[in-house]
Amino acid sequence: MKKETVNDEFTRKRKARQRKIRKRRIKILIGFLVVALLITGAVLSLTVLFPIDSITVTGSEKYTAEEILSAAGIKKGDNLFTAKADAGAMAKKLPYVQSVQTVRKLPGSLTLKVKDAAEYACYNSDGKYFTVSRSLHVLNRCDEPPENMLLILAGNVSCKVGEDVQYGDNKAGGLIEQIEKSAEEYSLTLNRIDINDELAISVKTEGRFVVNFGTSNGLDGKFAHLASMIKNIDAQKTGTVNLSMWSSSNTEGTFVEGTAE
């Protein structure tokens, strides 16, 4: 009798163990099936499902919707979730494209919100003029510098429409940036920057002053002195300001009235 009881207990535990194993296997199988279904659904959604049936382009005043879609490589029938507009790549073909925001709406609507780059300055390169954005992306080539736009004269600079400005050395780019930063700090409007000769740096500012800085030594101090001088010059006067000899120990500048070319 005792032996039968032991056998029954063993059988009961074995069956319980087998039931647990079967349940575990069923759970694992269900897990695999769920994963497989998710993968299949993802693949279908990125290939067969959600084709684009409507495309809208907004924001650009420089390019047509057809030009933008061609540069983006997006067309009806493409998958809604894989279609992507790369602004960097597009800007090589359409230089004025600064950014592109992609907006998707189920089941198949795609909107491209384009932001055009603004012309910030004009570079002279090899006798030709090129307008650039604030990020120094070359936008356009023109025969003459546009009116009321900052003109930058720098030696050994290369400009190609659709690409970024390339300097022959990093010093030129850093110097231009330093001049722009100092002018902004002292609320001075720049009309021209000339660093063709690094020993005779000059700018035209406020539309009425040509300023000779000499070298870039003490440039921020020279700008501070310039801003102070301008405040004390009659608002109707134009001319040349010479700060080429200015230094922290010789804080003098001269103003000669005349035409500011």
mmCIF file with all atom_site columns, C-alpha atoms in Angstrom, residues 71-256:
data_model
loop_
_atom_site.group_PDB
_atom_site.id
_atom_site.type_symbol
_atom_site.label_atom_id
_atom_site.label_alt_id
_atom_site.label_comp_id
_atom_site.label_asym_id
_atom_site.label_entity_id
_atom_site.label_seq_id
_atom_site.pdbx_PDB_ins_code
_atom_site.Cartn_x
_atom_site.Cartn_y
_atom_site.Cartn_z
_atom_site.occupancy
_atom_site.B_iso_or_equiv
_atom_site.pdbx_formal_charge
_atom_site.auth_seq_id
_atom_site.auth_comp_id
_atom_site.auth_asym_id
_atom_site.auth_atom_id
_atom_site.pdbx_PDB_model_num
ATOM 1   C CA . ALA A 1 71  ? 15.977 66.563  -56.001 1.00 0.00 ? 71  ALA A CA 1
ATOM 2   C CA . ALA A 1 72  ? 14.550 64.648  -53.033 1.00 0.00 ? 72  ALA A CA 1
ATOM 3   C CA . GLY A 1 73  ? 13.986 61.517  -55.118 1.00 0.00 ? 73  GLY A CA 1
ATOM 4   C CA . ILE A 1 74  ? 10.456 61.067  -53.757 1.00 0.00 ? 74  ILE A CA 1
ATOM 5   C CA . LYS A 1 75  ? 7.432  60.100  -55.857 1.00 0.00 ? 75  LYS A CA 1
ATOM 6   C CA . LYS A 1 76  ? 3.939  58.702  -55.466 1.00 0.00 ? 76  LYS A CA 1
ATOM 7   C CA . GLY A 1 77  ? 3.939  54.997  -54.737 1.00 0.00 ? 77  GLY A CA 1
ATOM 8   C CA . ASP A 1 78  ? 7.022  55.177  -52.518 1.00 0.00 ? 78  ASP A CA 1
ATOM 9   C CA . ASN A 1 79  ? 6.605  53.906  -48.983 1.00 0.00 ? 79  ASN A CA 1
ATOM 10  C CA . LEU A 1 80  ? 5.326  56.564  -46.604 1.00 0.00 ? 80  LEU A CA 1
ATOM 11  C CA . PHE A 1 81  ? 7.726  55.638  -43.807 1.00 0.00 ? 81  PHE A CA 1
ATOM 12  C CA . THR A 1 82  ? 10.922 55.108  -45.791 1.00 0.00 ? 82  THR A CA 1
ATOM 13  C CA . ALA A 1 83  ? 10.612 58.210  -47.977 1.00 0.00 ? 83  ALA A CA 1
ATOM 14  C CA . LYS A 1 84  ? 13.060 60.805  -46.702 1.00 0.00 ? 84  LYS A CA 1
ATOM 15  C CA . ALA A 1 85  ? 14.285 64.165  -47.953 1.00 0.00 ? 85  ALA A CA 1
ATOM 16  C CA . ASP A 1 86  ? 17.949 64.850  -47.174 1.00 0.00 ? 86  ASP A CA 1
ATOM 17  C CA . ALA A 1 87  ? 18.354 68.647  -47.117 1.00 0.00 ? 87  ALA A CA 1
ATOM 18  C CA . GLY A 1 88  ? 22.146 68.381  -47.268 1.00 0.00 ? 88  GLY A CA 1
ATOM 19  C CA . ALA A 1 89  ? 22.069 66.294  -50.440 1.00 0.00 ? 89  ALA A CA 1
ATOM 20  C CA . MET A 1 90  ? 19.295 68.413  -51.942 1.00 0.00 ? 90  MET A CA 1
ATOM 21  C CA . ALA A 1 91  ? 21.265 71.626  -51.355 1.00 0.00 ? 91  ALA A CA 1
ATOM 22  C CA . LYS A 1 92  ? 23.883 70.451  -53.847 1.00 0.00 ? 92  LYS A CA 1
ATOM 23  C CA . LYS A 1 93  ? 21.231 70.406  -56.580 1.00 0.00 ? 93  LYS A CA 1
ATOM 24  C CA . LEU A 1 94  ? 19.046 73.196  -55.212 1.00 0.00 ? 94  LEU A CA 1
ATOM 25  C CA . PRO A 1 95  ? 21.429 75.527  -53.324 1.00 0.00 ? 95  PRO A CA 1
ATOM 26  C CA . TYR A 1 96  ? 18.733 77.656  -51.685 1.00 0.00 ? 96  TYR A CA 1
ATOM 27  C CA . VAL A 1 97  ? 17.246 74.675  -49.810 1.00 0.00 ? 97  VAL A CA 1
ATOM 28  C CA . GLN A 1 98  ? 18.255 75.211  -46.177 1.00 0.00 ? 98  GLN A CA 1
ATOM 29  C CA . SER A 1 99  ? 16.095 72.625  -44.436 1.00 0.00 ? 99  SER A CA 1
ATOM 30  C CA . VAL A 1 100 ? 13.294 70.160  -45.178 1.00 0.00 ? 100 VAL A CA 1
ATOM 31  C CA . GLN A 1 101 ? 10.785 68.872  -42.642 1.00 0.00 ? 101 GLN A CA 1
ATOM 32  C CA . THR A 1 102 ? 8.961  65.668  -43.558 1.00 0.00 ? 102 THR A CA 1
ATOM 33  C CA . VAL A 1 103 ? 5.410  65.320  -42.229 1.00 0.00 ? 103 VAL A CA 1
ATOM 34  C CA . ARG A 1 104 ? 3.626  61.973  -42.640 1.00 0.00 ? 104 ARG A CA 1
ATOM 35  C CA . LYS A 1 105 ? -0.088 61.368  -42.265 1.00 0.00 ? 105 LYS A CA 1
ATOM 36  C CA . LEU A 1 106 ? -1.795 57.999  -42.588 1.00 0.00 ? 106 LEU A CA 1
ATOM 37  C CA . PRO A 1 107 ? -2.795 56.365  -44.771 1.00 0.00 ? 107 PRO A CA 1
ATOM 38  C CA . GLY A 1 108 ? -0.611 57.872  -47.516 1.00 0.00 ? 108 GLY A CA 1
ATOM 39  C CA . SER A 1 109 ? -0.149 61.635  -47.255 1.00 0.00 ? 109 SER A CA 1
ATOM 40  C CA . LEU A 1 110 ? 3.340  63.198  -47.280 1.00 0.00 ? 110 LEU A CA 1
ATOM 41  C CA . THR A 1 111 ? 4.158  66.888  -46.833 1.00 0.00 ? 111 THR A CA 1
ATOM 42  C CA . LEU A 1 112 ? 7.595  68.441  -47.359 1.00 0.00 ? 112 LEU A CA 1
ATOM 43  C CA . LYS A 1 113 ? 8.014  71.761  -45.540 1.00 0.00 ? 113 LYS A CA 1
ATOM 44  C CA . VAL A 1 114 ? 10.943 73.539  -47.175 1.00 0.00 ? 114 VAL A CA 1
ATOM 45  C CA . LYS A 1 115 ? 12.819 76.515  -45.749 1.00 0.00 ? 115 LYS A CA 1
ATOM 46  C CA . ASP A 1 116 ? 14.770 78.639  -48.214 1.00 0.00 ? 116 ASP A CA 1
ATOM 47  C CA . ALA A 1 117 ? 18.190 79.977  -47.254 1.00 0.00 ? 117 ALA A CA 1
ATOM 48  C CA . ALA A 1 118 ? 18.544 83.760  -47.132 1.00 0.00 ? 118 ALA A CA 1
ATOM 49  C CA . GLU A 1 119 ? 21.398 85.524  -48.906 1.00 0.00 ? 119 GLU A CA 1
ATOM 50  C CA . TYR A 1 120 ? 23.737 86.805  -46.215 1.00 0.00 ? 120 TYR A CA 1
ATOM 51  C CA . ALA A 1 121 ? 26.904 87.979  -47.932 1.00 0.00 ? 121 ALA A CA 1
ATOM 52  C CA . CYS A 1 122 ? 28.712 88.108  -51.247 1.00 0.00 ? 122 CYS A CA 1
ATOM 53  C CA . TYR A 1 123 ? 32.215 86.720  -51.812 1.00 0.00 ? 123 TYR A CA 1
ATOM 54  C CA . ASN A 1 124 ? 34.599 87.746  -54.550 1.00 0.00 ? 124 ASN A CA 1
ATOM 55  C CA . SER A 1 125 ? 36.455 84.720  -55.887 1.00 0.00 ? 125 SER A CA 1
ATOM 56  C CA . ASP A 1 126 ? 38.689 84.836  -58.973 1.00 0.00 ? 126 ASP A CA 1
ATOM 57  C CA . GLY A 1 127 ? 36.984 88.008  -60.138 1.00 0.00 ? 127 GLY A CA 1
ATOM 58  C CA . LYS A 1 128 ? 33.501 86.486  -59.836 1.00 0.00 ? 128 LYS A CA 1
ATOM 59  C CA . TYR A 1 129 ? 30.830 87.181  -57.234 1.00 0.00 ? 129 TYR A CA 1
ATOM 60  C CA . PHE A 1 130 ? 29.003 84.524  -55.233 1.00 0.00 ? 130 PHE A CA 1
ATOM 61  C CA . THR A 1 131 ? 26.179 85.009  -52.741 1.00 0.00 ? 131 THR A CA 1
ATOM 62  C CA . VAL A 1 132 ? 26.273 82.791  -49.651 1.00 0.00 ? 132 VAL A CA 1
ATOM 63  C CA . SER A 1 133 ? 23.986 81.916  -46.742 1.00 0.00 ? 133 SER A CA 1
ATOM 64  C CA . ARG A 1 134 ? 24.794 82.567  -43.086 1.00 0.00 ? 134 ARG A CA 1
ATOM 65  C CA . SER A 1 135 ? 26.223 79.035  -42.914 1.00 0.00 ? 135 SER A CA 1
ATOM 66  C CA . LEU A 1 136 ? 28.539 79.915  -45.854 1.00 0.00 ? 136 LEU A CA 1
ATOM 67  C CA . HIS A 1 137 ? 26.742 77.678  -48.343 1.00 0.00 ? 137 HIS A CA 1
ATOM 68  C CA . VAL A 1 138 ? 27.232 79.109  -51.848 1.00 0.00 ? 138 VAL A CA 1
ATOM 69  C CA . LEU A 1 139 ? 23.820 80.018  -53.268 1.00 0.00 ? 139 LEU A CA 1
ATOM 70  C CA . ASN A 1 140 ? 24.358 81.798  -56.560 1.00 0.00 ? 140 ASN A CA 1
ATOM 71  C CA . ARG A 1 141 ? 26.858 83.355  -58.934 1.00 0.00 ? 141 ARG A CA 1
ATOM 72  C CA . CYS A 1 142 ? 26.313 86.925  -60.109 1.00 0.00 ? 142 CYS A CA 1
ATOM 73  C CA . ASP A 1 143 ? 28.077 89.434  -62.348 1.00 0.00 ? 143 ASP A CA 1
ATOM 74  C CA . GLU A 1 144 ? 28.014 92.244  -59.797 1.00 0.00 ? 144 GLU A CA 1
ATOM 75  C CA . PRO A 1 145 ? 27.735 92.258  -55.999 1.00 0.00 ? 145 PRO A CA 1
ATOM 76  C CA . PRO A 1 146 ? 24.115 92.809  -54.922 1.00 0.00 ? 146 PRO A CA 1
ATOM 77  C CA . GLU A 1 147 ? 23.344 96.177  -53.374 1.00 0.00 ? 147 GLU A CA 1
ATOM 78  C CA . ASN A 1 148 ? 23.024 96.448  -49.606 1.00 0.00 ? 148 ASN A CA 1
ATOM 79  C CA . MET A 1 149 ? 24.725 93.104  -49.019 1.00 0.00 ? 149 MET A CA 1
ATOM 80  C CA . LEU A 1 150 ? 27.920 92.468  -47.084 1.00 0.00 ? 150 LEU A CA 1
ATOM 81  C CA . LEU A 1 151 ? 30.835 92.091  -49.513 1.00 0.00 ? 151 LEU A CA 1
ATOM 82  C CA . ILE A 1 152 ? 33.733 89.888  -48.397 1.00 0.00 ? 152 ILE A CA 1
ATOM 83  C CA . LEU A 1 153 ? 37.108 90.143  -50.104 1.00 0.00 ? 153 LEU A CA 1
ATOM 84  C CA . ALA A 1 154 ? 39.498 87.370  -49.140 1.00 0.00 ? 154 ALA A CA 1
ATOM 85  C CA . GLY A 1 155 ? 42.431 85.885  -50.991 1.00 0.00 ? 155 GLY A CA 1
ATOM 86  C CA . ASN A 1 156 ? 42.717 82.167  -51.657 1.00 0.00 ? 156 ASN A CA 1
ATOM 87  C CA . VAL A 1 157 ? 39.005 81.451  -51.287 1.00 0.00 ? 157 VAL A CA 1
ATOM 88  C CA . SER A 1 158 ? 37.065 79.034  -53.481 1.00 0.00 ? 158 SER A CA 1
ATOM 89  C CA . CYS A 1 159 ? 33.334 79.287  -54.174 1.00 0.00 ? 159 CYS A CA 1
ATOM 90  C CA . LYS A 1 160 ? 31.245 76.746  -56.074 1.00 0.00 ? 160 LYS A CA 1
ATOM 91  C CA . VAL A 1 161 ? 27.457 76.956  -56.250 1.00 0.00 ? 161 VAL A CA 1
ATOM 92  C CA . GLY A 1 162 ? 25.866 74.184  -54.197 1.00 0.00 ? 162 GLY A CA 1
ATOM 93  C CA . GLU A 1 163 ? 28.881 73.723  -51.931 1.00 0.00 ? 163 GLU A CA 1
ATOM 94  C CA . ASP A 1 164 ? 30.299 75.484  -48.868 1.00 0.00 ? 164 ASP A CA 1
ATOM 95  C CA . VAL A 1 165 ? 32.896 78.245  -49.096 1.00 0.00 ? 165 VAL A CA 1
ATOM 96  C CA . GLN A 1 166 ? 36.401 76.789  -49.015 1.00 0.00 ? 166 GLN A CA 1
ATOM 97  C CA . TYR A 1 167 ? 39.336 78.756  -47.604 1.00 0.00 ? 167 TYR A CA 1
ATOM 98  C CA . GLY A 1 168 ? 42.920 78.089  -48.564 1.00 0.00 ? 168 GLY A CA 1
ATOM 99  C CA . ASP A 1 169 ? 43.735 78.203  -44.851 1.00 0.00 ? 169 ASP A CA 1
ATOM 100 C CA . ASN A 1 170 ? 41.690 78.204  -41.667 1.00 0.00 ? 170 ASN A CA 1
ATOM 101 C CA . LYS A 1 171 ? 43.073 81.574  -40.598 1.00 0.00 ? 171 LYS A CA 1
ATOM 102 C CA . ALA A 1 172 ? 41.033 83.511  -43.169 1.00 0.00 ? 172 ALA A CA 1
ATOM 103 C CA . GLY A 1 173 ? 37.753 81.938  -42.095 1.00 0.00 ? 173 GLY A CA 1
ATOM 104 C CA . GLY A 1 174 ? 38.523 82.523  -38.435 1.00 0.00 ? 174 GLY A CA 1
ATOM 105 C CA . LEU A 1 175 ? 39.483 86.143  -39.081 1.00 0.00 ? 175 LEU A CA 1
ATOM 106 C CA . ILE A 1 176 ? 36.248 86.889  -40.939 1.00 0.00 ? 176 ILE A CA 1
ATOM 107 C CA . GLU A 1 177 ? 34.268 85.275  -38.138 1.00 0.00 ? 177 GLU A CA 1
ATOM 108 C CA . GLN A 1 178 ? 36.157 87.344  -35.563 1.00 0.00 ? 178 GLN A CA 1
ATOM 109 C CA . ILE A 1 179 ? 35.411 90.573  -37.445 1.00 0.00 ? 179 ILE A CA 1
ATOM 110 C CA . GLU A 1 180 ? 31.712 89.707  -37.731 1.00 0.00 ? 180 GLU A CA 1
ATOM 111 C CA . LYS A 1 181 ? 31.505 88.825  -34.046 1.00 0.00 ? 181 LYS A CA 1
ATOM 112 C CA . SER A 1 182 ? 33.186 92.052  -32.927 1.00 0.00 ? 182 SER A CA 1
ATOM 113 C CA . ALA A 1 183 ? 30.978 94.165  -35.185 1.00 0.00 ? 183 ALA A CA 1
ATOM 114 C CA . GLU A 1 184 ? 27.879 92.476  -33.791 1.00 0.00 ? 184 GLU A CA 1
ATOM 115 C CA . GLU A 1 185 ? 29.084 92.968  -30.222 1.00 0.00 ? 185 GLU A CA 1
ATOM 116 C CA . TYR A 1 186 ? 29.392 96.719  -30.747 1.00 0.00 ? 186 TYR A CA 1
ATOM 117 C CA . SER A 1 187 ? 26.217 97.003  -32.867 1.00 0.00 ? 187 SER A CA 1
ATOM 118 C CA . LEU A 1 188 ? 28.059 98.021  -36.026 1.00 0.00 ? 188 LEU A CA 1
ATOM 119 C CA . THR A 1 189 ? 26.691 97.178  -39.461 1.00 0.00 ? 189 THR A CA 1
ATOM 120 C CA . LEU A 1 190 ? 29.303 95.791  -41.832 1.00 0.00 ? 190 LEU A CA 1
ATOM 121 C CA . ASN A 1 191 ? 29.136 96.671  -45.518 1.00 0.00 ? 191 ASN A CA 1
ATOM 122 C CA . ARG A 1 192 ? 32.479 95.247  -46.591 1.00 0.00 ? 192 ARG A CA 1
ATOM 123 C CA . ILE A 1 193 ? 35.270 93.109  -45.142 1.00 0.00 ? 193 ILE A CA 1
ATOM 124 C CA . ASP A 1 194 ? 38.634 93.141  -46.897 1.00 0.00 ? 194 ASP A CA 1
ATOM 125 C CA . ILE A 1 195 ? 41.309 90.718  -45.681 1.00 0.00 ? 195 ILE A CA 1
ATOM 126 C CA . ASN A 1 196 ? 43.153 90.308  -48.980 1.00 0.00 ? 196 ASN A CA 1
ATOM 127 C CA . ASP A 1 197 ? 46.195 91.673  -47.159 1.00 0.00 ? 197 ASP A CA 1
ATOM 128 C CA . GLU A 1 198 ? 46.361 90.423  -43.563 1.00 0.00 ? 198 GLU A CA 1
ATOM 129 C CA . LEU A 1 199 ? 48.662 93.319  -42.715 1.00 0.00 ? 199 LEU A CA 1
ATOM 130 C CA . ALA A 1 200 ? 46.142 95.855  -43.996 1.00 0.00 ? 200 ALA A CA 1
ATOM 131 C CA . ILE A 1 201 ? 42.731 94.608  -42.889 1.00 0.00 ? 201 ILE A CA 1
ATOM 132 C CA . SER A 1 202 ? 39.880 97.007  -43.530 1.00 0.00 ? 202 SER A CA 1
ATOM 133 C CA . VAL A 1 203 ? 36.099 97.190  -43.320 1.00 0.00 ? 203 VAL A CA 1
ATOM 134 C CA . LYS A 1 204 ? 33.380 99.529  -44.427 1.00 0.00 ? 204 LYS A CA 1
ATOM 135 C CA . THR A 1 205 ? 30.770 100.075 -41.752 1.00 0.00 ? 205 THR A CA 1
ATOM 136 C CA . GLU A 1 206 ? 27.524 101.975 -41.221 1.00 0.00 ? 206 GLU A CA 1
ATOM 137 C CA . GLY A 1 207 ? 27.572 102.830 -44.935 1.00 0.00 ? 207 GLY A CA 1
ATOM 138 C CA . ARG A 1 208 ? 29.818 105.833 -44.284 1.00 0.00 ? 208 ARG A CA 1
ATOM 139 C CA . PHE A 1 209 ? 33.146 104.798 -42.777 1.00 0.00 ? 209 PHE A CA 1
ATOM 140 C CA . VAL A 1 210 ? 36.127 102.975 -44.230 1.00 0.00 ? 210 VAL A CA 1
ATOM 141 C CA . VAL A 1 211 ? 38.153 101.631 -41.322 1.00 0.00 ? 211 VAL A CA 1
ATOM 142 C CA . ASN A 1 212 ? 41.795 100.603 -41.581 1.00 0.00 ? 212 ASN A CA 1
ATOM 143 C CA . PHE A 1 213 ? 42.706 98.132  -38.834 1.00 0.00 ? 213 PHE A CA 1
ATOM 144 C CA . GLY A 1 214 ? 46.200 97.158  -39.952 1.00 0.00 ? 214 GLY A CA 1
ATOM 145 C CA . THR A 1 215 ? 46.775 93.681  -38.518 1.00 0.00 ? 215 THR A CA 1
ATOM 146 C CA . SER A 1 216 ? 44.318 91.599  -36.512 1.00 0.00 ? 216 SER A CA 1
ATOM 147 C CA . ASN A 1 217 ? 46.236 92.265  -33.282 1.00 0.00 ? 217 ASN A CA 1
ATOM 148 C CA . GLY A 1 218 ? 43.914 93.745  -30.661 1.00 0.00 ? 218 GLY A CA 1
ATOM 149 C CA . LEU A 1 219 ? 40.992 93.579  -33.078 1.00 0.00 ? 219 LEU A CA 1
ATOM 150 C CA . ASP A 1 220 ? 38.292 93.567  -30.407 1.00 0.00 ? 220 ASP A CA 1
ATOM 151 C CA . GLY A 1 221 ? 39.828 96.619  -28.741 1.00 0.00 ? 221 GLY A CA 1
ATOM 152 C CA . LYS A 1 222 ? 39.981 98.375  -32.113 1.00 0.00 ? 222 LYS A CA 1
ATOM 153 C CA . PHE A 1 223 ? 36.279 97.722  -32.648 1.00 0.00 ? 223 PHE A CA 1
ATOM 154 C CA . ALA A 1 224 ? 35.482 99.058  -29.181 1.00 0.00 ? 224 ALA A CA 1
ATOM 155 C CA . HIS A 1 225 ? 37.466 102.220 -29.953 1.00 0.00 ? 225 HIS A CA 1
ATOM 156 C CA . LEU A 1 226 ? 35.769 102.519 -33.359 1.00 0.00 ? 226 LEU A CA 1
ATOM 157 C CA . ALA A 1 227 ? 32.304 102.319 -31.810 1.00 0.00 ? 227 ALA A CA 1
ATOM 158 C CA . SER A 1 228 ? 33.260 105.054 -29.350 1.00 0.00 ? 228 SER A CA 1
ATOM 159 C CA . MET A 1 229 ? 34.634 107.275 -32.146 1.00 0.00 ? 229 MET A CA 1
ATOM 160 C CA . ILE A 1 230 ? 31.527 106.901 -34.304 1.00 0.00 ? 230 ILE A CA 1
ATOM 161 C CA . LYS A 1 231 ? 29.316 108.084 -31.447 1.00 0.00 ? 231 LYS A CA 1
ATOM 162 C CA . ASN A 1 232 ? 31.275 111.346 -31.412 1.00 0.00 ? 232 ASN A CA 1
ATOM 163 C CA . ILE A 1 233 ? 31.266 111.949 -35.179 1.00 0.00 ? 233 ILE A CA 1
ATOM 164 C CA . ASP A 1 234 ? 28.458 113.991 -36.722 1.00 0.00 ? 234 ASP A CA 1
ATOM 165 C CA . ALA A 1 235 ? 25.812 111.705 -38.205 1.00 0.00 ? 235 ALA A CA 1
ATOM 166 C CA . GLN A 1 236 ? 26.118 113.354 -41.633 1.00 0.00 ? 236 GLN A CA 1
ATOM 167 C CA . LYS A 1 237 ? 29.859 112.933 -41.965 1.00 0.00 ? 237 LYS A CA 1
ATOM 168 C CA . THR A 1 238 ? 31.640 110.207 -43.916 1.00 0.00 ? 238 THR A CA 1
ATOM 169 C CA . GLY A 1 239 ? 35.295 109.358 -44.199 1.00 0.00 ? 239 GLY A CA 1
ATOM 170 C CA . THR A 1 240 ? 38.189 107.137 -43.200 1.00 0.00 ? 240 THR A CA 1
ATOM 171 C CA . VAL A 1 241 ? 39.073 105.928 -39.718 1.00 0.00 ? 241 VAL A CA 1
ATOM 172 C CA . ASN A 1 242 ? 42.647 104.803 -39.142 1.00 0.00 ? 242 ASN A CA 1
ATOM 173 C CA . LEU A 1 243 ? 43.225 102.372 -36.276 1.00 0.00 ? 243 LEU A CA 1
ATOM 174 C CA . SER A 1 244 ? 46.235 100.621 -37.777 1.00 0.00 ? 244 SER A CA 1
ATOM 175 C CA . MET A 1 245 ? 48.549 101.875 -35.024 1.00 0.00 ? 245 MET A CA 1
ATOM 176 C CA . TRP A 1 246 ? 46.081 101.227 -32.202 1.00 0.00 ? 246 TRP A CA 1
ATOM 177 C CA . SER A 1 247 ? 47.218 99.057  -29.312 1.00 0.00 ? 247 SER A CA 1
ATOM 178 C CA . SER A 1 248 ? 46.421 98.656  -25.638 1.00 0.00 ? 248 SER A CA 1
ATOM 179 C CA . SER A 1 249 ? 49.260 101.072 -24.864 1.00 0.00 ? 249 SER A CA 1
ATOM 180 C CA . ASN A 1 250 ? 48.503 103.469 -27.735 1.00 0.00 ? 250 ASN A CA 1
ATOM 181 C CA . THR A 1 251 ? 44.746 103.915 -27.800 1.00 0.00 ? 251 THR A CA 1
ATOM 182 C CA . GLU A 1 252 ? 44.560 106.501 -30.542 1.00 0.00 ? 252 GLU A CA 1
ATOM 183 C CA . GLY A 1 253 ? 42.675 106.591 -33.814 1.00 0.00 ? 253 GLY A CA 1
ATOM 184 C CA . THR A 1 254 ? 42.235 109.233 -36.486 1.00 0.00 ? 254 THR A CA 1
ATOM 185 C CA . PHE A 1 255 ? 39.278 110.257 -38.633 1.00 0.00 ? 255 PHE A CA 1
ATOM 186 C CA . VAL A 1 256 ? 39.662 112.009 -41.977 1.00 0.00 ? 256 VAL A CA 1
#
